[in-house]
XYZ file of C-alpha atoms in Angstrom:
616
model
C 244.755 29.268 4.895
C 247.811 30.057 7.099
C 246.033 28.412 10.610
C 248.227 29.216 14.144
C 249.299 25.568 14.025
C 250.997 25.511 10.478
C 252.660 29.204 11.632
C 253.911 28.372 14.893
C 255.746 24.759 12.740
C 257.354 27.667 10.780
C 258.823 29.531 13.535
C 259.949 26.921 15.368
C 262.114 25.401 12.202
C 263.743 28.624 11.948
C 266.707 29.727 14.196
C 266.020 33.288 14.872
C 269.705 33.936 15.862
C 271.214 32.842 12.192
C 268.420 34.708 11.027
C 268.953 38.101 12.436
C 272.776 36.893 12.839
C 272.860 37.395 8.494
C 272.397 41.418 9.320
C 272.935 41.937 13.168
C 276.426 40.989 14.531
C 274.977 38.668 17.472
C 277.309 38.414 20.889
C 276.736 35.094 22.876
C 275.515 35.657 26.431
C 274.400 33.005 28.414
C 271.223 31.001 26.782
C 270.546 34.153 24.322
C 272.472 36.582 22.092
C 273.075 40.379 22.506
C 273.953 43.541 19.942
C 272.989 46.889 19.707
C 269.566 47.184 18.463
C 269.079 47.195 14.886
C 266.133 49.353 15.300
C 267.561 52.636 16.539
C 270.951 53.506 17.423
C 272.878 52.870 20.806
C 276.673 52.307 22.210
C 275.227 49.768 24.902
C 273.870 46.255 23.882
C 270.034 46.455 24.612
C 268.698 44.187 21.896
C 268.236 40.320 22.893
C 267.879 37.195 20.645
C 265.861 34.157 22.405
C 266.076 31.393 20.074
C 264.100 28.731 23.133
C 261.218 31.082 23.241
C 261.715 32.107 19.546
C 261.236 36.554 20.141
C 264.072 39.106 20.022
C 263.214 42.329 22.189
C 264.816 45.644 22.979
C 264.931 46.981 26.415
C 265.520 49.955 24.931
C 263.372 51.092 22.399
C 260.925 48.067 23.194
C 261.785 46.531 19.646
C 259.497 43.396 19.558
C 258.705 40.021 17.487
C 259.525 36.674 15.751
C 260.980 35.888 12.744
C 258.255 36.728 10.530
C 258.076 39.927 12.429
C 261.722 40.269 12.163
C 260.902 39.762 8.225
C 258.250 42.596 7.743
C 259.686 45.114 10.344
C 263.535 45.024 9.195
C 263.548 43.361 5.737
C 260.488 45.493 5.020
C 258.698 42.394 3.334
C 254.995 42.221 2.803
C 253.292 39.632 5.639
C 253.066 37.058 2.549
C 256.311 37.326 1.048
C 257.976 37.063 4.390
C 255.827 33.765 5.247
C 257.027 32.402 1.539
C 260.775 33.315 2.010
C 260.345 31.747 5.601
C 258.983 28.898 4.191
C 261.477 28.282 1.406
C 264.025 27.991 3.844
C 262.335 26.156 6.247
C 261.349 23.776 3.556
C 257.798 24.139 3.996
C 255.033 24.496 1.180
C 253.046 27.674 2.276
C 249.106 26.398 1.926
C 246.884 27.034 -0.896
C 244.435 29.603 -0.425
C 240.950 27.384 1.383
C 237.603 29.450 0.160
C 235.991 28.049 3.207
C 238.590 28.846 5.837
C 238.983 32.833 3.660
C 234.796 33.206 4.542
C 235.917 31.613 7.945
C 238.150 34.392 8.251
C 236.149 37.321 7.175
C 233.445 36.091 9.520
C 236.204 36.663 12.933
C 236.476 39.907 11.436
C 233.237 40.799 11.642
C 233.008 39.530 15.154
C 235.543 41.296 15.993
C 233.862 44.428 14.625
C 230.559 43.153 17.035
C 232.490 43.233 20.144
C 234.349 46.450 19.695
C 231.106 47.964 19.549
C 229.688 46.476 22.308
C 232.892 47.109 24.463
C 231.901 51.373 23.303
C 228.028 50.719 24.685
C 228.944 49.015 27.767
C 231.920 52.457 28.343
C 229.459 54.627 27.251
C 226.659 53.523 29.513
C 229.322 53.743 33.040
C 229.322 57.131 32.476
C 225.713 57.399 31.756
C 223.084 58.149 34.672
C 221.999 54.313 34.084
C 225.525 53.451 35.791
C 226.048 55.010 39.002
C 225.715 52.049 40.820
C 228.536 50.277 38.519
C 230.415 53.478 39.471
C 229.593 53.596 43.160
C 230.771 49.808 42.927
C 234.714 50.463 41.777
C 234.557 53.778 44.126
C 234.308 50.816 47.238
C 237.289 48.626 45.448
C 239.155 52.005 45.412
C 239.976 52.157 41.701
C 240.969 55.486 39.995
C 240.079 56.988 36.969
C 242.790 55.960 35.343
C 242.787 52.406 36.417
C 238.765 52.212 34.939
C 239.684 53.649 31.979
C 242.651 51.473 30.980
C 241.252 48.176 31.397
C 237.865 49.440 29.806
C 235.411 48.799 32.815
C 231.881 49.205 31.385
C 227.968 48.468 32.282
C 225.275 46.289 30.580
C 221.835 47.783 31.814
C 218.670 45.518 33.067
C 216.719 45.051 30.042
C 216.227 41.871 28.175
C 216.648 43.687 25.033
C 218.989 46.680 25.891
C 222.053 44.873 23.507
C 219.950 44.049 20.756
C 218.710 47.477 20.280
C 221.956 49.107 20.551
C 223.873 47.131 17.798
C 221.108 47.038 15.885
C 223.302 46.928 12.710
C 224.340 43.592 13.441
C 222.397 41.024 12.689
C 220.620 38.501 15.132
C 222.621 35.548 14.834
C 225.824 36.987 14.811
C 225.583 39.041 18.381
C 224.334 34.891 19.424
C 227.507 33.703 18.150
C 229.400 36.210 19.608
C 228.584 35.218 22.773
C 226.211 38.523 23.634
C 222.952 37.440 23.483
C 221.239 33.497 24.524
C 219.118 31.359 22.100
C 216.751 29.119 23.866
C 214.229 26.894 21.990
C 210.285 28.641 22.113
C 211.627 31.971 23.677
C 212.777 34.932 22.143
C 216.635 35.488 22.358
C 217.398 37.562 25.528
C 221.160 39.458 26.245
C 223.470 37.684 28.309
C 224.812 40.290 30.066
C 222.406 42.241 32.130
C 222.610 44.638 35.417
C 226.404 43.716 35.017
C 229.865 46.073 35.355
C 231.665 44.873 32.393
C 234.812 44.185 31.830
C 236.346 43.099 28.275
C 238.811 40.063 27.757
C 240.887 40.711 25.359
C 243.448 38.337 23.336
C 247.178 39.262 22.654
C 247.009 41.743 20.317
C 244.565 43.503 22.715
C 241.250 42.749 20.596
C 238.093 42.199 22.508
C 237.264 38.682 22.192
C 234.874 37.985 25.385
C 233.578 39.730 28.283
C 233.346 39.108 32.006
C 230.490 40.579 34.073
C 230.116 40.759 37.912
C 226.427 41.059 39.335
C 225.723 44.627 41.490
C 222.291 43.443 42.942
C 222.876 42.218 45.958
C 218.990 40.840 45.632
C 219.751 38.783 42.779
C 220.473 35.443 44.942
C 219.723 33.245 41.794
C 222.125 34.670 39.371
C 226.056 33.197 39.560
C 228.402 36.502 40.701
C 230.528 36.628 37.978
C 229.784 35.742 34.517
C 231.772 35.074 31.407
C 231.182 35.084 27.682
C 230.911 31.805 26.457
C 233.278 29.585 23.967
C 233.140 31.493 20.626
C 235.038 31.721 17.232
C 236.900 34.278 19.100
C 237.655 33.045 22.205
C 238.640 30.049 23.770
C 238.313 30.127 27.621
C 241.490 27.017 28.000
C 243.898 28.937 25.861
C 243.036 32.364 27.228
C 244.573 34.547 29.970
C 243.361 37.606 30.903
C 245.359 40.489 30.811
C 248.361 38.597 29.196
C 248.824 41.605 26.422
C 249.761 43.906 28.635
C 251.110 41.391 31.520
C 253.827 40.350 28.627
C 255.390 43.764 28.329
C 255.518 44.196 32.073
C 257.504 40.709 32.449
C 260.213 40.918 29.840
C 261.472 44.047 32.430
C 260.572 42.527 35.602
C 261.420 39.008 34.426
C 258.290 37.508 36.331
C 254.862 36.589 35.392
C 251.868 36.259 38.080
C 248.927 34.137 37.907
C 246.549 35.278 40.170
C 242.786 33.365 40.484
C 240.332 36.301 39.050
C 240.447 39.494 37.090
C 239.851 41.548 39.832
C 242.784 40.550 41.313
C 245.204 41.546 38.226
C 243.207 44.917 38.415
C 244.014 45.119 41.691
C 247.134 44.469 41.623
C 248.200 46.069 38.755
C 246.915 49.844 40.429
C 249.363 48.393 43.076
C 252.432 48.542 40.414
C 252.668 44.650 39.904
C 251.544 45.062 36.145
C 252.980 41.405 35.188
C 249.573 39.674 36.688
C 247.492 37.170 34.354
C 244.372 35.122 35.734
C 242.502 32.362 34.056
C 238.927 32.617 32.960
C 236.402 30.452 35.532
C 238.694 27.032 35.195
C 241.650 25.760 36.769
C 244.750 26.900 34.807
C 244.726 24.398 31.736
C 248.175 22.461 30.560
C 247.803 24.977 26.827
C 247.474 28.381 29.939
C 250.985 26.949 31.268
C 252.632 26.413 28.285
C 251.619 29.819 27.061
C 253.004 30.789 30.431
C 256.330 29.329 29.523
C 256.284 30.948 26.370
C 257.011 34.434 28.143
C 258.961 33.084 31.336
C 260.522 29.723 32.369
C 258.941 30.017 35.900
C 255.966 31.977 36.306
C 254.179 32.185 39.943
C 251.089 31.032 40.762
C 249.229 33.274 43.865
C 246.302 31.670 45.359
C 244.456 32.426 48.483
C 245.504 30.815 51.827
C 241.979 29.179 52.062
C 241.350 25.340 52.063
C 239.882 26.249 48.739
C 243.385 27.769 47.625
C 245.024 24.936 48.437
C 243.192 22.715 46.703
C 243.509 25.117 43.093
C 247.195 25.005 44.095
C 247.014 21.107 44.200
C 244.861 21.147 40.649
C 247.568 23.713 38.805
C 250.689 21.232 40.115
C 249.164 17.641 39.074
C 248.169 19.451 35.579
C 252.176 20.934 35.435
C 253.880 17.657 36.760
C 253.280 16.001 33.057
C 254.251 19.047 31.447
C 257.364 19.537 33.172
C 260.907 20.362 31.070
C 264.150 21.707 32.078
C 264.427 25.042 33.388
C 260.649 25.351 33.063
C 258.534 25.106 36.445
C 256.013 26.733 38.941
C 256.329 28.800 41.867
C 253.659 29.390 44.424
C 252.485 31.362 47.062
C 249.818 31.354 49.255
C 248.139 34.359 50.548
C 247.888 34.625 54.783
C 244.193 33.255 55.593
C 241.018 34.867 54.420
C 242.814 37.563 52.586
C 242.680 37.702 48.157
C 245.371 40.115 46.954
C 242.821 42.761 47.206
C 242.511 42.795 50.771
C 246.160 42.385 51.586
C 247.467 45.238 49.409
C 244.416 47.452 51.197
C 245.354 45.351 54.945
C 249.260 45.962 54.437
C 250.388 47.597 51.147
C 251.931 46.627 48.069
C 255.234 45.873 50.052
C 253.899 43.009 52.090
C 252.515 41.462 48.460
C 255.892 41.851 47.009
C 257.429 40.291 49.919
C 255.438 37.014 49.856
C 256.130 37.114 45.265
C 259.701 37.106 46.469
C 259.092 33.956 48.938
C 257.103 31.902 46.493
C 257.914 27.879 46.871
C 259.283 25.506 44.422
C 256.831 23.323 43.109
C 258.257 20.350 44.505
C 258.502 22.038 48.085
C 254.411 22.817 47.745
C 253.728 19.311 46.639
C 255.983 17.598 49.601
C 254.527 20.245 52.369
C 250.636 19.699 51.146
C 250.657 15.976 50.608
C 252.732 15.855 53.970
C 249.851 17.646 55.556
C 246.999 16.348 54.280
C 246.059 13.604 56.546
C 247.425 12.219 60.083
C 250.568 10.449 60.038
C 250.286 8.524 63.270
C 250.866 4.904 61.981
C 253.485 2.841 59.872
C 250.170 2.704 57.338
C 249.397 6.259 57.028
C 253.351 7.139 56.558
C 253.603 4.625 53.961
C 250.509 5.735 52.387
C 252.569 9.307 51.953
C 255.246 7.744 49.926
C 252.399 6.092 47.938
C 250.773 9.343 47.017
C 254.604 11.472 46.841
C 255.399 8.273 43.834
C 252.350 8.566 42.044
C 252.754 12.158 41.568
C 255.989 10.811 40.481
C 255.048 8.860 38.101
C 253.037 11.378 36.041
C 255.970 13.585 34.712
C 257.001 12.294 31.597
C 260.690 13.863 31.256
C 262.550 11.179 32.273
C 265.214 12.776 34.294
C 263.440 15.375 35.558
C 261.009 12.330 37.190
C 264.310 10.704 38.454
C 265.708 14.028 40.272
C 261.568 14.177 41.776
C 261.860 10.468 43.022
C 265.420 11.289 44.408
C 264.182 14.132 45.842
C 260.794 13.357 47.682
C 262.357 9.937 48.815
C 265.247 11.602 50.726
C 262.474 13.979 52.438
C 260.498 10.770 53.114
C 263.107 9.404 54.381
C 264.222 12.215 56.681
C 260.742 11.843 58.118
C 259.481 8.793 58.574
C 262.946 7.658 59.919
C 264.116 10.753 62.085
C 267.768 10.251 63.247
C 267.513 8.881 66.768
C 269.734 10.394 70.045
C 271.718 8.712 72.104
C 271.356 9.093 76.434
C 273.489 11.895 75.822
C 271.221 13.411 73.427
C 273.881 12.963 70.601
C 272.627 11.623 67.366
C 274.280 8.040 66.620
C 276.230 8.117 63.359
C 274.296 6.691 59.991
C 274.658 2.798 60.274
C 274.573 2.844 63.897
C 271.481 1.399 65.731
C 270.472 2.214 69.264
C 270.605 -0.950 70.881
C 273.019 -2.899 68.334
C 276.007 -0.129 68.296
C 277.346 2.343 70.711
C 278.325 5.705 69.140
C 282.406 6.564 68.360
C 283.184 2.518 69.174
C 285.834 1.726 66.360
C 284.699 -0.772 63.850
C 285.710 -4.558 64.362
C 287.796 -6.691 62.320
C 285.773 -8.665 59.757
C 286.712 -11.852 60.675
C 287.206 -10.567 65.074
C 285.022 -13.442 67.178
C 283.124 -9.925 68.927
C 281.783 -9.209 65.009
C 280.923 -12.633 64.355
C 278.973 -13.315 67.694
C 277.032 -9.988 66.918
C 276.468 -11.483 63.935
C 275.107 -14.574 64.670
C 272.722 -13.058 67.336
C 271.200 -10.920 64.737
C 271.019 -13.505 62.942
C 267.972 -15.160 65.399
C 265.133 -14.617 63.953
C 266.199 -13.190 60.659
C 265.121 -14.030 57.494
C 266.647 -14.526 54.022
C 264.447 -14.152 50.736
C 264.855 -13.005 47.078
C 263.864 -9.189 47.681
C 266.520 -9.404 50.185
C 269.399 -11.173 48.269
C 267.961 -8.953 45.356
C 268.828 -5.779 47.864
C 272.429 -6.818 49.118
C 273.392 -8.133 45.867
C 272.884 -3.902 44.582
C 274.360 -2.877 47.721
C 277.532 -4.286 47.259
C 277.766 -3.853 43.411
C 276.926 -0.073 44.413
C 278.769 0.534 47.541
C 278.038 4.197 47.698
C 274.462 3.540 48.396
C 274.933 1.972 51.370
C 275.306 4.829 53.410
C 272.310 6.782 52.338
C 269.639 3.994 53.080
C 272.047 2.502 56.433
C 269.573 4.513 59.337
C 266.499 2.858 57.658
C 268.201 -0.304 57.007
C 269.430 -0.356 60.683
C 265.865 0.023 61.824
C 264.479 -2.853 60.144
C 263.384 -5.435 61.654
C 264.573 -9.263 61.082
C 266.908 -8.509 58.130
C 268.911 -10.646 56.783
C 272.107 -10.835 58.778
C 274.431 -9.770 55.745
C 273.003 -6.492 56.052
C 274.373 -5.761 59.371
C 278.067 -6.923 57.984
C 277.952 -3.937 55.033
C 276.203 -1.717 57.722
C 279.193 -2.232 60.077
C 281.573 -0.718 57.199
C 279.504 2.434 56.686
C 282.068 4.917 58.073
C 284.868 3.351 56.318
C 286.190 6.014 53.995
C 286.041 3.775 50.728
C 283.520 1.294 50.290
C 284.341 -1.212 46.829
C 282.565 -4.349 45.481
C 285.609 -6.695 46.465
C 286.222 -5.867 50.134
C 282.573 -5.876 50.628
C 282.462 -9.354 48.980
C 285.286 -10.272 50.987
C 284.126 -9.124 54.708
C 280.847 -11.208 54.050
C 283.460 -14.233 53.163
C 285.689 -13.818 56.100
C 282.533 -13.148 58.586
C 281.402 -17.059 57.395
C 278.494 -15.373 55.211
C 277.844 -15.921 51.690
C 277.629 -13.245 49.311
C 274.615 -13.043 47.386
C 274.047 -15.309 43.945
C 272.272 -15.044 41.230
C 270.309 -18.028 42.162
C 268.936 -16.901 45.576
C 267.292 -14.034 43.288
C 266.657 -15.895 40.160
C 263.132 -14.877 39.506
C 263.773 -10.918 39.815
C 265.162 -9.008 37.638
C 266.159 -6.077 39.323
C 266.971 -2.889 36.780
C 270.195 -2.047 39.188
C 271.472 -5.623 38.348
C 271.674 -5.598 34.737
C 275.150 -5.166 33.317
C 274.356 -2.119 31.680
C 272.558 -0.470 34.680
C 273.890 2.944 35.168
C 274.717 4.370 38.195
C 272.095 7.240 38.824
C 269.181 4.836 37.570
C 270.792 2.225 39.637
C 269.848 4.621 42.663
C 266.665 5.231 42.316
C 265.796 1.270 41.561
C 267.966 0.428 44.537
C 265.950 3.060 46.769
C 262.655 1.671 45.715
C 263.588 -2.077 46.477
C 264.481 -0.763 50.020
C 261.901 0.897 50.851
C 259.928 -2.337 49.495
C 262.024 -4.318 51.881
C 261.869 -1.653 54.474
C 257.759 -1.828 54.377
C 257.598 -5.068 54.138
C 257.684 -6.336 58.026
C 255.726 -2.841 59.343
C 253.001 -4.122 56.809
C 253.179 -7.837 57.546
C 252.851 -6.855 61.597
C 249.561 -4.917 60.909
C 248.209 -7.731 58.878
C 249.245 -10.563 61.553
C 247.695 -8.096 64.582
C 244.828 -7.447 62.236
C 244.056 -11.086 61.469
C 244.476 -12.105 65.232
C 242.260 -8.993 66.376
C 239.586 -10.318 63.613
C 239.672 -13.989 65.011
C 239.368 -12.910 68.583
C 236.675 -10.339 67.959
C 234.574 -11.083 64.592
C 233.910 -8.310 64.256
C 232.735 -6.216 61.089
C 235.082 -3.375 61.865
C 238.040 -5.869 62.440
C 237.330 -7.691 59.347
C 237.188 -4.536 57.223
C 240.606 -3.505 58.907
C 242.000 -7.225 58.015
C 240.532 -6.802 54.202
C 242.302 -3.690 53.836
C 245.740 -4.608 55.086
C 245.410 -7.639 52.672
C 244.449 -5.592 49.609
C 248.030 -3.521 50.797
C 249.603 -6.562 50.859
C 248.133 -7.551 47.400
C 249.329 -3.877 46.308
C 252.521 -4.493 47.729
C 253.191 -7.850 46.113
C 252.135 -6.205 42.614
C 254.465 -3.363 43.140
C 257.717 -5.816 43.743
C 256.542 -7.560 40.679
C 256.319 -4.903 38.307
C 259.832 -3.921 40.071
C 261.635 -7.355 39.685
C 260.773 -7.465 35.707
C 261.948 -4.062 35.020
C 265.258 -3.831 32.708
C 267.657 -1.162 32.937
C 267.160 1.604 30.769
C-alpha cells in the first residue's frame, strides 16, 4: 500500500530540478529554475521548477505537478512504474501490496461514490419547489447563478428519512460512515443534514469528501447555525481547507493565498474576484492547515474580523505558527474594520477597499507586539515588566533557533523603546543615548578618564550604589562586547543604584570606537576595578564563555540587563508592599506582598537558569 506518508518521503528525496534538468535545459533564477515549457511550444520562458515546494508549473499553458507527475505526464510511464523508477533512485523499496489496506482502499472509493451522489440530490433538490427558501436565502447574500453553480450550493429537505430514501442503493452503514446519516443507541438512524442549504467540501483533487450545512429556520433556536460533516475515512477536518483546489490555481498567478474564518466568506469573496481564499472547517487553523499553507506560498494571509472575537482567533493562529516557524515562511494578518466579515465590507465599500486592507496586512511579529502591547493597562513598573514576560514566552516557543534570536532581538528593542521612552531636555531636545537628565547635560564634551570633575561624579554616584555578581556579571560582557554598550546606555542610565563602573563605560558612549582595553583602562585610571572572575564566580553567563559568539552574546547580554534593570523597580514594590502590609494587615495588602514575592521568587529562578547557561 503506497500511504501519503511513504509518497510524500519519495518526493522529497528527489530533486525535481536534476530530474526534469536530464530532458529540460533548466536556467537558474533566483530560488527556482526557468525554460520554455516542455509541454507546448514557446520563445518566452513560462515553465518554473520549485525544488523547496517540490511542483514545476507553467504560467502558460498551466502545466502542473511533482515528480511522479512529471514521470507519467512527460516520460509517459504508468503511475506504478513511475513510483518504482522513483524509488530506485531514491533508494527506496516501493511496499508490498497490504490485502487489508487494498479493501481499505476500495472502501474510500465507494465513499466517494456515496457522496457524489448525495452532492446530485442536495443540487437537484435547490432547484426543486422543496428549495425556494434555500434559493430566496443566496438571492439576500447576492450570489449569481454562476457563483451557486460553481461551488455546488445544494438543499437537504426536513425529513428524518429524506437521505436514506434517496440513496437507497447504498447500504445503511456506509451513508453512517460517510458522515450523512447519525447512529444513536435504541433509535432508528436519522440524516444529519436536514432543512439545510448545502454546500460540499471538497479535497484537492476536487472530490466531495464532507459537507457543510447552514440552518434557514430562523425558529430553529436549538439547532447550531452551521453544521459540518463529521471526521470520516474521507475527510479529516485538521488537514482540510476549504476551497484550497481551486484557491491553489488562483495563487500560483496572484502569488497570495487568503485564509478567511468561514466558507461563506471565500464564496463571497471569490464573486468579488479574490479567487485565492481558503477557510478552515469549525477549528482554529491547525499547525498540518499552515504547513499545507506553506506548501503553496511562503506567506499566506490570515483575514479575521475586527471583533474582540477576531482578535483572539488571530492570537490562536500566531501561538500555533510561532513553533512552526522557518525561514522565509510566515503569516500575515489583517483585521477587518469593526463589526464588518468580508461579506459586509465588499457589499459596505467594494472589492477595492478589501484589496486595500490584503495589501496592508501586518507581519506576524508586528500583530503579536501590537496585541500583547494592548491587552492590559500598562500603568506600573509591574504591568510593563509583565509585557516583556509574556513578549519572551512567546519567544521561547519557536524552535528555529535563529529565527527565535532575531524575535528576542526584535521585541526587546520595541520593549525597550517603550518602557524607556527617550527623555527631553528644558529645551525639549532629546539628551543623547548615555546621557541622564540630572547626571549629564546634553553636547558637554566628555571628561578625561582620570580629570578630578569625572572622578568626583564618580564617587557621588557611587553613594548608595551597590555592587553584586549580576552586576559584575553585566560589566564584565559590557566591556568584552563594547558595541553593546550603546544600545542598552538610556536604560542603564535610568537605573537606579548601579554600580558606579557603569557610569564610567556610560560616559564613553559617544566615543567613536569603543575596545576591551581602553575600557579596561578608563575603569583603572578612574581608581575602579575592572570586573574579575571572582566577583561573579557562581554565574556562568553564556556571553562570558570563550567561545561565546557575538550575536548570541547579544541577546544573553540583553537579558542579564534587563534582569539587572528590573531588579530595583521590583525590589521597591516589594519593600512598599511589605511596609504597606505591616502598617495595614490587611488581606488585600498581604495578597499584594505574596505576589510581589512569588515575582521575586520568579525573578531569582530566571537569573539562575540564566547564570548556568553555556554558550552555544
Amino acid at each position: 500500500m503506497l500511504t501519503p506518508q511513504w509518497l510524500d518521503q519519495l518526493r522529497s528525496r528527489i530533486t525535481l530540478s536534476a530530474l526534469i534538468g536530464r530532458t529540460t535545459r533548466l536556467q537558474k533564477a533566483g530560488r527556482e529554475y526557468k525554460a520554455c515549457c516542455p509541454f507546448h511550444n514557446e520563445k518566452t520562458p513560462s515553465f518554473h521548477v520549485n525544488d523547496e515546494k517540490g511542483f514545476y508549473h507553467c504560467f502558460g499553458c498551466g502545466a502542473h505537478g511533482d515528480a511522479i507527475r512529471w514521470m507519467t505526464d512527460h516520460q509517459g510511464l504508468a503511475f506504478m512504474d513511475a513510483v518504482k523508477e522513483l524509488a530506485a533512485e531514491a533508494g527506496m523499496d516501493v511496499p508490498a501490496p497490504d490485502p487489508q489496506a487494498a479493501r481499505a482502499a476500495e472502501k474510500r472509493d465507494t465513499l466517494h461514490d456515496v457522496m457524489a451522489a448525495a452532492q446530485e440530490w442536495f443540487r437537484h433538490n435547490l432547484a426543486s419547489p422543496e428549495g425556494e427558501a434555500a434559493r430566496a436565502y443566496l438571492a439576500t447574500r447576492g450570489f449569481d447563478a454562476h457563483t451557486v453553480q460553481r461551488f455546488g450550493f445544494g438543499y437537504a429537505p426536513e425529513g428524518r428519512q429524506a437521505l436514506k430514501e434517496a440513496l437507497a442503493r447504498f447500504s445503511e452503514p456506509m451513508l453512517i460512515e460517510a458522515g450523512l446519516r447519525i447512529a444513536v443507541e435504541d433509535r432508528d438512524p436519522y440524516d444529519r443534514f436536514r432543512g439545510r442549504l448545502m454546500l460540499p467540501i471538497e479535497d484537492a483533487r476536487g472530490r466531495v469528501i464532507a459537507f457543510g450545512g447552514r440552518i434557514l429556520s430562523s425558529e430553529k433556536t436549538d439547532a447550531p447555525k452551521y453544521l459540518n460533516s463529521p471526521d470520516t475515512p474521507l475527510f479529516d477536518k485538521g488537514r482540510t481547507l476549504y476551497n484550497l483546489h481551486r484557491a491553489a490555481p488562483a495563487a500560483r498567478q496572484s502569488g497570495r493565498m487568503v485564509v478567511v474564518e468561514g466558507y461563506m466568506d471565500v464564496i463571497a469573496l471569490a464573486a468579488a474576484g479574490i479567487a485565492e481564499c481558503v477557510a478552515p472547517l469549525g477549528t482554529a487553523l491547525t499547525e498540518n492547515q499552515i504547513d499545507l499553507l506553506w506548501r503553496h506560498v511562503e506567506t499566506p494571509i490570515l483575514c479575521f474580523d475586527g471583533d474582540a472575537a477576531g482578535q483572539r482567533a488571530a492570537m490562536r493562529a500566531i501561538t500555533r505558527a510561532l513553533p512552526l516557524l522557518r525561514p522565509a515562511h510566515s503569516l500575515r494578518i489583517v483585521r477587518l474594520p469593526e463589526g464588518l466579515d468580508p461579506d459586509d465590507l465588499i457589499k459596505a465599500r467594494g472589492s477595492a477597499a478589501m484589496a486595500v486592507l490584503l495589501s496592508e496586512a501586518k507581519s506576524l511579529v508586528d500583530v503579536l507586539w501590537e496585541t500583547e502591547r494592548d491587552a492590559q493597562p500598562l500603568t506600573t513598573p509591574e504591568d510593563k515588566a509583565g509585557l516583556k514576560a509574556r513578549l519572551m514566552a512567546h519567544v521561547e516557543t519557536i524552535h528555529h533557533s535563529d529565527i527565535a534570536s532575531l524575535y528576542r532581538r526584535e521585541l526587546q528593542d520595541r520593549y525597550s523603546a517603550f518602557a524607556f521612552p527617550q527623555r527631553e531636555d528644558r529645551k525639549g531636545q532629546p539628551f543623547p543615548p548615555g546621557q541622564r537628565q540630572r547626571k549629564w547635560q546634553p553636547g558637554r564634551p566628555v571628561s578625561a578618564p582620570s580629570s578630578p570633575e569625572s572622578l568626583k561624579r564618580l564617587r557621588r554616584a557611587a553613594e548608595g550604589g551597590a555592587r553584586d555578581a549580576l552586576s559584575a556579571a553585566v560589566l564584565a560582557g559590557l566591556i568584552r562586547w563594547p558595541t553593546q554598550i550603546r544600545r542598552h546606555a538610556e536604560a542603564l542610565a535610568r537605573t537606579p543604584e548601579l554600580d558606579p563602573r557603569f557610569f564610567a563605560l556610560l560616559e564613553c558612549c559617544d566615543a567613536a570606537t569603543l575596545e576591551t582595553e581602553a575600557l579596561a583602562t578608563i575603569l583603572r585610571e578612574n581608581g575602579l576595578e575592572v570586573p574579575g572572575t571572582a566577583e561573579y564566580s557562581g554565574l556562568r553567563f553564556g556571553f562570558l564563555a570563550p567561545e561565546a559568539n557575538a550575536e548570541q552574546a547579544a541577546v544573553e547580554l540583553g537579558q542579564a540587563i534587563d534582569l539587572l534593570v528590573e531588579r530595583p523597580v521590583l525590589e521597591a514594590a516589594l519593600a512598599e508592599a511589605t511596609a504597606r502590609f505591616e502598617q495595614e494587615l490587611s488581606e488585600e495588602s498581604f495578597a499584594e506582598q505574596q505576589r510581589l514575592l512569588k515575582r521575586k521568587l520568579e525573578f531569582e529562578s530566571r537569573l539562575r537558569q540564566m547564570a548556568t547557561r553555556q554558550a552555544g
